[in-house]
mmCIF file with all atom_site columns, C-alpha atoms in Angstrom:
data_model
loop_
_atom_site.group_PDB
_atom_site.id
_atom_site.type_symbol
_atom_site.label_atom_id
_atom_site.label_alt_id
_atom_site.label_comp_id
_atom_site.label_asym_id
_atom_site.label_entity_id
_atom_site.label_seq_id
_atom_site.pdbx_PDB_ins_code
_atom_site.Cartn_x
_atom_site.Cartn_y
_atom_site.Cartn_z
_atom_site.occupancy
_atom_site.B_iso_or_equiv
_atom_site.pdbx_formal_charge
_atom_site.auth_seq_id
_atom_site.auth_comp_id
_atom_site.auth_asym_id
_atom_site.auth_atom_id
_atom_site.pdbx_PDB_model_num
ATOM 1   C CA . UNK A 1 1   ? -13.018 291.638 124.377 1.00 0.00 ? 1   UNK A CA 1
ATOM 2   C CA . UNK A 1 2   ? -14.354 294.216 121.893 1.00 0.00 ? 2   UNK A CA 1
ATOM 3   C CA . UNK A 1 3   ? -12.024 296.332 119.787 1.00 0.00 ? 3   UNK A CA 1
ATOM 4   C CA . UNK A 1 4   ? -12.128 300.049 120.394 1.00 0.00 ? 4   UNK A CA 1
ATOM 5   C CA . UNK A 1 5   ? -13.516 302.099 117.552 1.00 0.00 ? 5   UNK A CA 1
ATOM 6   C CA . UNK A 1 6   ? -11.439 305.102 116.485 1.00 0.00 ? 6   UNK A CA 1
ATOM 7   C CA . UNK A 1 7   ? -13.003 308.515 116.137 1.00 0.00 ? 7   UNK A CA 1
ATOM 8   C CA . UNK A 1 8   ? -13.742 309.619 112.564 1.00 0.00 ? 8   UNK A CA 1
ATOM 9   C CA . UNK A 1 9   ? -10.633 311.129 111.024 1.00 0.00 ? 9   UNK A CA 1
ATOM 10  C CA . UNK A 1 10  ? -8.240  309.798 113.670 1.00 0.00 ? 10  UNK A CA 1
ATOM 11  C CA . UNK A 1 11  ? -7.010  306.975 111.449 1.00 0.00 ? 11  UNK A CA 1
ATOM 12  C CA . UNK A 1 12  ? -6.568  309.385 108.538 1.00 0.00 ? 12  UNK A CA 1
ATOM 13  C CA . UNK A 1 13  ? -4.501  311.751 110.689 1.00 0.00 ? 13  UNK A CA 1
ATOM 14  C CA . UNK A 1 14  ? -2.388  308.835 111.910 1.00 0.00 ? 14  UNK A CA 1
ATOM 15  C CA . UNK A 1 15  ? -1.759  307.798 108.290 1.00 0.00 ? 15  UNK A CA 1
ATOM 16  C CA . UNK A 1 16  ? -0.826  311.350 107.306 1.00 0.00 ? 16  UNK A CA 1
ATOM 17  C CA . UNK A 1 17  ? 1.709   311.571 110.141 1.00 0.00 ? 17  UNK A CA 1
ATOM 18  C CA . UNK A 1 18  ? 3.170   308.175 109.210 1.00 0.00 ? 18  UNK A CA 1
ATOM 19  C CA . UNK A 1 19  ? 3.652   309.180 105.581 1.00 0.00 ? 19  UNK A CA 1
ATOM 20  C CA . UNK A 1 20  ? 5.088   312.572 106.565 1.00 0.00 ? 20  UNK A CA 1
ATOM 21  C CA . UNK A 1 21  ? 7.752   310.855 108.668 1.00 0.00 ? 21  UNK A CA 1
ATOM 22  C CA . UNK A 1 22  ? 8.728   308.369 105.967 1.00 0.00 ? 22  UNK A CA 1
ATOM 23  C CA . UNK A 1 23  ? 11.294  309.078 103.257 1.00 0.00 ? 23  UNK A CA 1
ATOM 24  C CA . UNK A 1 24  ? 10.085  306.349 100.907 1.00 0.00 ? 24  UNK A CA 1
ATOM 25  C CA . UNK A 1 25  ? 8.740   307.162 97.474  1.00 0.00 ? 25  UNK A CA 1
ATOM 26  C CA . UNK A 1 26  ? 4.972   306.680 97.524  1.00 0.00 ? 26  UNK A CA 1
ATOM 27  C CA . UNK A 1 27  ? 4.216   306.473 93.801  1.00 0.00 ? 27  UNK A CA 1
ATOM 28  C CA . UNK A 1 28  ? 4.901   302.928 92.536  1.00 0.00 ? 28  UNK A CA 1
ATOM 29  C CA . UNK A 1 29  ? 8.026   302.897 90.373  1.00 0.00 ? 29  UNK A CA 1
ATOM 30  C CA . UNK A 1 30  ? 6.807   300.853 87.375  1.00 0.00 ? 30  UNK A CA 1
ATOM 31  C CA . UNK A 1 31  ? 3.718   302.980 86.555  1.00 0.00 ? 31  UNK A CA 1
ATOM 32  C CA . UNK A 1 32  ? 5.762   306.158 87.023  1.00 0.00 ? 32  UNK A CA 1
ATOM 33  C CA . UNK A 1 33  ? 8.446   304.923 84.610  1.00 0.00 ? 33  UNK A CA 1
ATOM 34  C CA . UNK A 1 34  ? 5.771   303.988 82.055  1.00 0.00 ? 34  UNK A CA 1
ATOM 35  C CA . UNK A 1 35  ? 4.239   307.439 82.336  1.00 0.00 ? 35  UNK A CA 1
ATOM 36  C CA . UNK A 1 36  ? 7.614   309.180 81.943  1.00 0.00 ? 36  UNK A CA 1
ATOM 37  C CA . UNK A 1 37  ? 8.452   307.101 78.875  1.00 0.00 ? 37  UNK A CA 1
ATOM 38  C CA . UNK A 1 38  ? 5.027   307.744 77.352  1.00 0.00 ? 38  UNK A CA 1
ATOM 39  C CA . UNK A 1 39  ? 5.330   311.509 77.868  1.00 0.00 ? 39  UNK A CA 1
ATOM 40  C CA . UNK A 1 40  ? 8.918   311.627 76.605  1.00 0.00 ? 40  UNK A CA 1
ATOM 41  C CA . UNK A 1 41  ? 7.932   309.624 73.502  1.00 0.00 ? 41  UNK A CA 1
ATOM 42  C CA . UNK A 1 42  ? 5.262   312.225 72.781  1.00 0.00 ? 42  UNK A CA 1
ATOM 43  C CA . UNK A 1 43  ? 7.412   315.342 73.309  1.00 0.00 ? 43  UNK A CA 1
ATOM 44  C CA . UNK A 1 44  ? 10.899  314.035 72.428  1.00 0.00 ? 44  UNK A CA 1
ATOM 45  C CA . UNK A 1 45  ? 10.670  310.945 70.186  1.00 0.00 ? 45  UNK A CA 1
ATOM 46  C CA . UNK A 1 46  ? 14.478  310.713 69.986  1.00 0.00 ? 46  UNK A CA 1
ATOM 47  C CA . UNK A 1 47  ? 14.816  309.955 73.709  1.00 0.00 ? 47  UNK A CA 1
ATOM 48  C CA . UNK A 1 48  ? 14.079  306.279 74.262  1.00 0.00 ? 48  UNK A CA 1
ATOM 49  C CA . UNK A 1 49  ? 16.437  305.313 77.072  1.00 0.00 ? 49  UNK A CA 1
ATOM 50  C CA . UNK A 1 50  ? 16.587  306.688 80.592  1.00 0.00 ? 50  UNK A CA 1
ATOM 51  C CA . UNK A 1 51  ? 19.192  306.171 83.299  1.00 0.00 ? 51  UNK A CA 1
ATOM 52  C CA . UNK A 1 52  ? 17.821  304.717 86.510  1.00 0.00 ? 52  UNK A CA 1
ATOM 53  C CA . UNK A 1 53  ? 19.239  307.622 88.521  1.00 0.00 ? 53  UNK A CA 1
ATOM 54  C CA . UNK A 1 54  ? 17.486  310.122 86.245  1.00 0.00 ? 54  UNK A CA 1
ATOM 55  C CA . UNK A 1 55  ? 14.144  308.384 86.743  1.00 0.00 ? 55  UNK A CA 1
ATOM 56  C CA . UNK A 1 56  ? 14.603  308.311 90.535  1.00 0.00 ? 56  UNK A CA 1
ATOM 57  C CA . UNK A 1 57  ? 15.529  312.019 90.562  1.00 0.00 ? 57  UNK A CA 1
ATOM 58  C CA . UNK A 1 58  ? 12.495  312.831 88.426  1.00 0.00 ? 58  UNK A CA 1
ATOM 59  C CA . UNK A 1 59  ? 10.230  310.820 90.713  1.00 0.00 ? 59  UNK A CA 1
ATOM 60  C CA . UNK A 1 60  ? 11.595  312.507 93.851  1.00 0.00 ? 60  UNK A CA 1
ATOM 61  C CA . UNK A 1 61  ? 11.079  315.946 92.311  1.00 0.00 ? 61  UNK A CA 1
ATOM 62  C CA . UNK A 1 62  ? 7.560   315.007 91.176  1.00 0.00 ? 62  UNK A CA 1
ATOM 63  C CA . UNK A 1 63  ? 6.553   313.745 94.601  1.00 0.00 ? 63  UNK A CA 1
ATOM 64  C CA . UNK A 1 64  ? 8.022   316.821 96.295  1.00 0.00 ? 64  UNK A CA 1
ATOM 65  C CA . UNK A 1 65  ? 6.056   319.071 93.907  1.00 0.00 ? 65  UNK A CA 1
ATOM 66  C CA . UNK A 1 66  ? 2.811   317.175 94.522  1.00 0.00 ? 66  UNK A CA 1
ATOM 67  C CA . UNK A 1 67  ? 3.215   317.161 98.311  1.00 0.00 ? 67  UNK A CA 1
ATOM 68  C CA . UNK A 1 68  ? 3.899   320.906 98.422  1.00 0.00 ? 68  UNK A CA 1
ATOM 69  C CA . UNK A 1 69  ? 0.951   321.570 96.096  1.00 0.00 ? 69  UNK A CA 1
ATOM 70  C CA . UNK A 1 70  ? -1.360  319.511 98.338  1.00 0.00 ? 70  UNK A CA 1
ATOM 71  C CA . UNK A 1 71  ? -0.104  321.361 101.438 1.00 0.00 ? 71  UNK A CA 1
ATOM 72  C CA . UNK A 1 72  ? -0.775  324.757 99.875  1.00 0.00 ? 72  UNK A CA 1
ATOM 73  C CA . UNK A 1 73  ? -4.166  323.649 98.542  1.00 0.00 ? 73  UNK A CA 1
ATOM 74  C CA . UNK A 1 74  ? -5.126  322.381 101.994 1.00 0.00 ? 74  UNK A CA 1
ATOM 75  C CA . UNK A 1 75  ? -4.231  325.756 103.488 1.00 0.00 ? 75  UNK A CA 1
ATOM 76  C CA . UNK A 1 76  ? -6.476  327.417 100.883 1.00 0.00 ? 76  UNK A CA 1
ATOM 77  C CA . UNK A 1 77  ? -9.349  325.095 101.817 1.00 0.00 ? 77  UNK A CA 1
ATOM 78  C CA . UNK A 1 78  ? -8.863  325.757 105.533 1.00 0.00 ? 78  UNK A CA 1
ATOM 79  C CA . UNK A 1 79  ? -8.776  329.503 104.849 1.00 0.00 ? 79  UNK A CA 1
ATOM 80  C CA . UNK A 1 80  ? -12.143 329.165 103.093 1.00 0.00 ? 80  UNK A CA 1
ATOM 81  C CA . UNK A 1 81  ? -13.441 327.361 106.214 1.00 0.00 ? 81  UNK A CA 1
ATOM 82  C CA . UNK A 1 82  ? -13.750 324.044 104.399 1.00 0.00 ? 82  UNK A CA 1
ATOM 83  C CA . UNK A 1 83  ? -12.370 320.603 105.123 1.00 0.00 ? 83  UNK A CA 1
ATOM 84  C CA . UNK A 1 84  ? -12.752 319.216 101.614 1.00 0.00 ? 84  UNK A CA 1
ATOM 85  C CA . UNK A 1 85  ? -10.162 319.969 98.942  1.00 0.00 ? 85  UNK A CA 1
ATOM 86  C CA . UNK A 1 86  ? -11.644 321.315 95.726  1.00 0.00 ? 86  UNK A CA 1
ATOM 87  C CA . UNK A 1 87  ? -10.277 322.064 92.281  1.00 0.00 ? 87  UNK A CA 1
ATOM 88  C CA . UNK A 1 88  ? -10.337 325.792 93.008  1.00 0.00 ? 88  UNK A CA 1
ATOM 89  C CA . UNK A 1 89  ? -8.009  325.249 95.998  1.00 0.00 ? 89  UNK A CA 1
ATOM 90  C CA . UNK A 1 90  ? -5.384  323.716 93.714  1.00 0.00 ? 90  UNK A CA 1
ATOM 91  C CA . UNK A 1 91  ? -5.801  326.491 91.153  1.00 0.00 ? 91  UNK A CA 1
ATOM 92  C CA . UNK A 1 92  ? -5.405  329.169 93.825  1.00 0.00 ? 92  UNK A CA 1
ATOM 93  C CA . UNK A 1 93  ? -2.420  327.410 95.405  1.00 0.00 ? 93  UNK A CA 1
ATOM 94  C CA . UNK A 1 94  ? -0.668  327.222 92.024  1.00 0.00 ? 94  UNK A CA 1
ATOM 95  C CA . UNK A 1 95  ? -1.342  330.892 91.306  1.00 0.00 ? 95  UNK A CA 1
ATOM 96  C CA . UNK A 1 96  ? -0.284  332.108 94.754  1.00 0.00 ? 96  UNK A CA 1
ATOM 97  C CA . UNK A 1 97  ? 2.745   329.843 94.916  1.00 0.00 ? 97  UNK A CA 1
ATOM 98  C CA . UNK A 1 98  ? 4.043   331.180 91.624  1.00 0.00 ? 98  UNK A CA 1
ATOM 99  C CA . UNK A 1 99  ? 4.216   327.647 90.298  1.00 0.00 ? 99  UNK A CA 1
ATOM 100 C CA . UNK A 1 100 ? 1.995   328.260 87.274  1.00 0.00 ? 100 UNK A CA 1
ATOM 101 C CA . UNK A 1 101 ? 2.096   325.355 84.865  1.00 0.00 ? 101 UNK A CA 1
ATOM 102 C CA . UNK A 1 102 ? 4.128   322.412 86.191  1.00 0.00 ? 102 UNK A CA 1
ATOM 103 C CA . UNK A 1 103 ? 6.006   322.071 82.887  1.00 0.00 ? 103 UNK A CA 1
#
């Protein structure tokens, strides 16, 4: 028996819904911790140790920020009658959302 082929985009929409329902952190922990330590070493050389809870809180806040930025950028792309996200969508979403620079 042959497998049914999904319509283009149906699998992507299914994945989006699955990730929207989940509460798991999507960015792998080890690379995120390395990035945080690298950035903190650059801006605050005195801080070398991080509590695990602080790293988890920082990761949750980062993922929340990124998800909301992607949502707003997608709305900007849809408003421009496009399906593809572009750099200008992110720039407009940041300006309209009052987020400005993330730091």
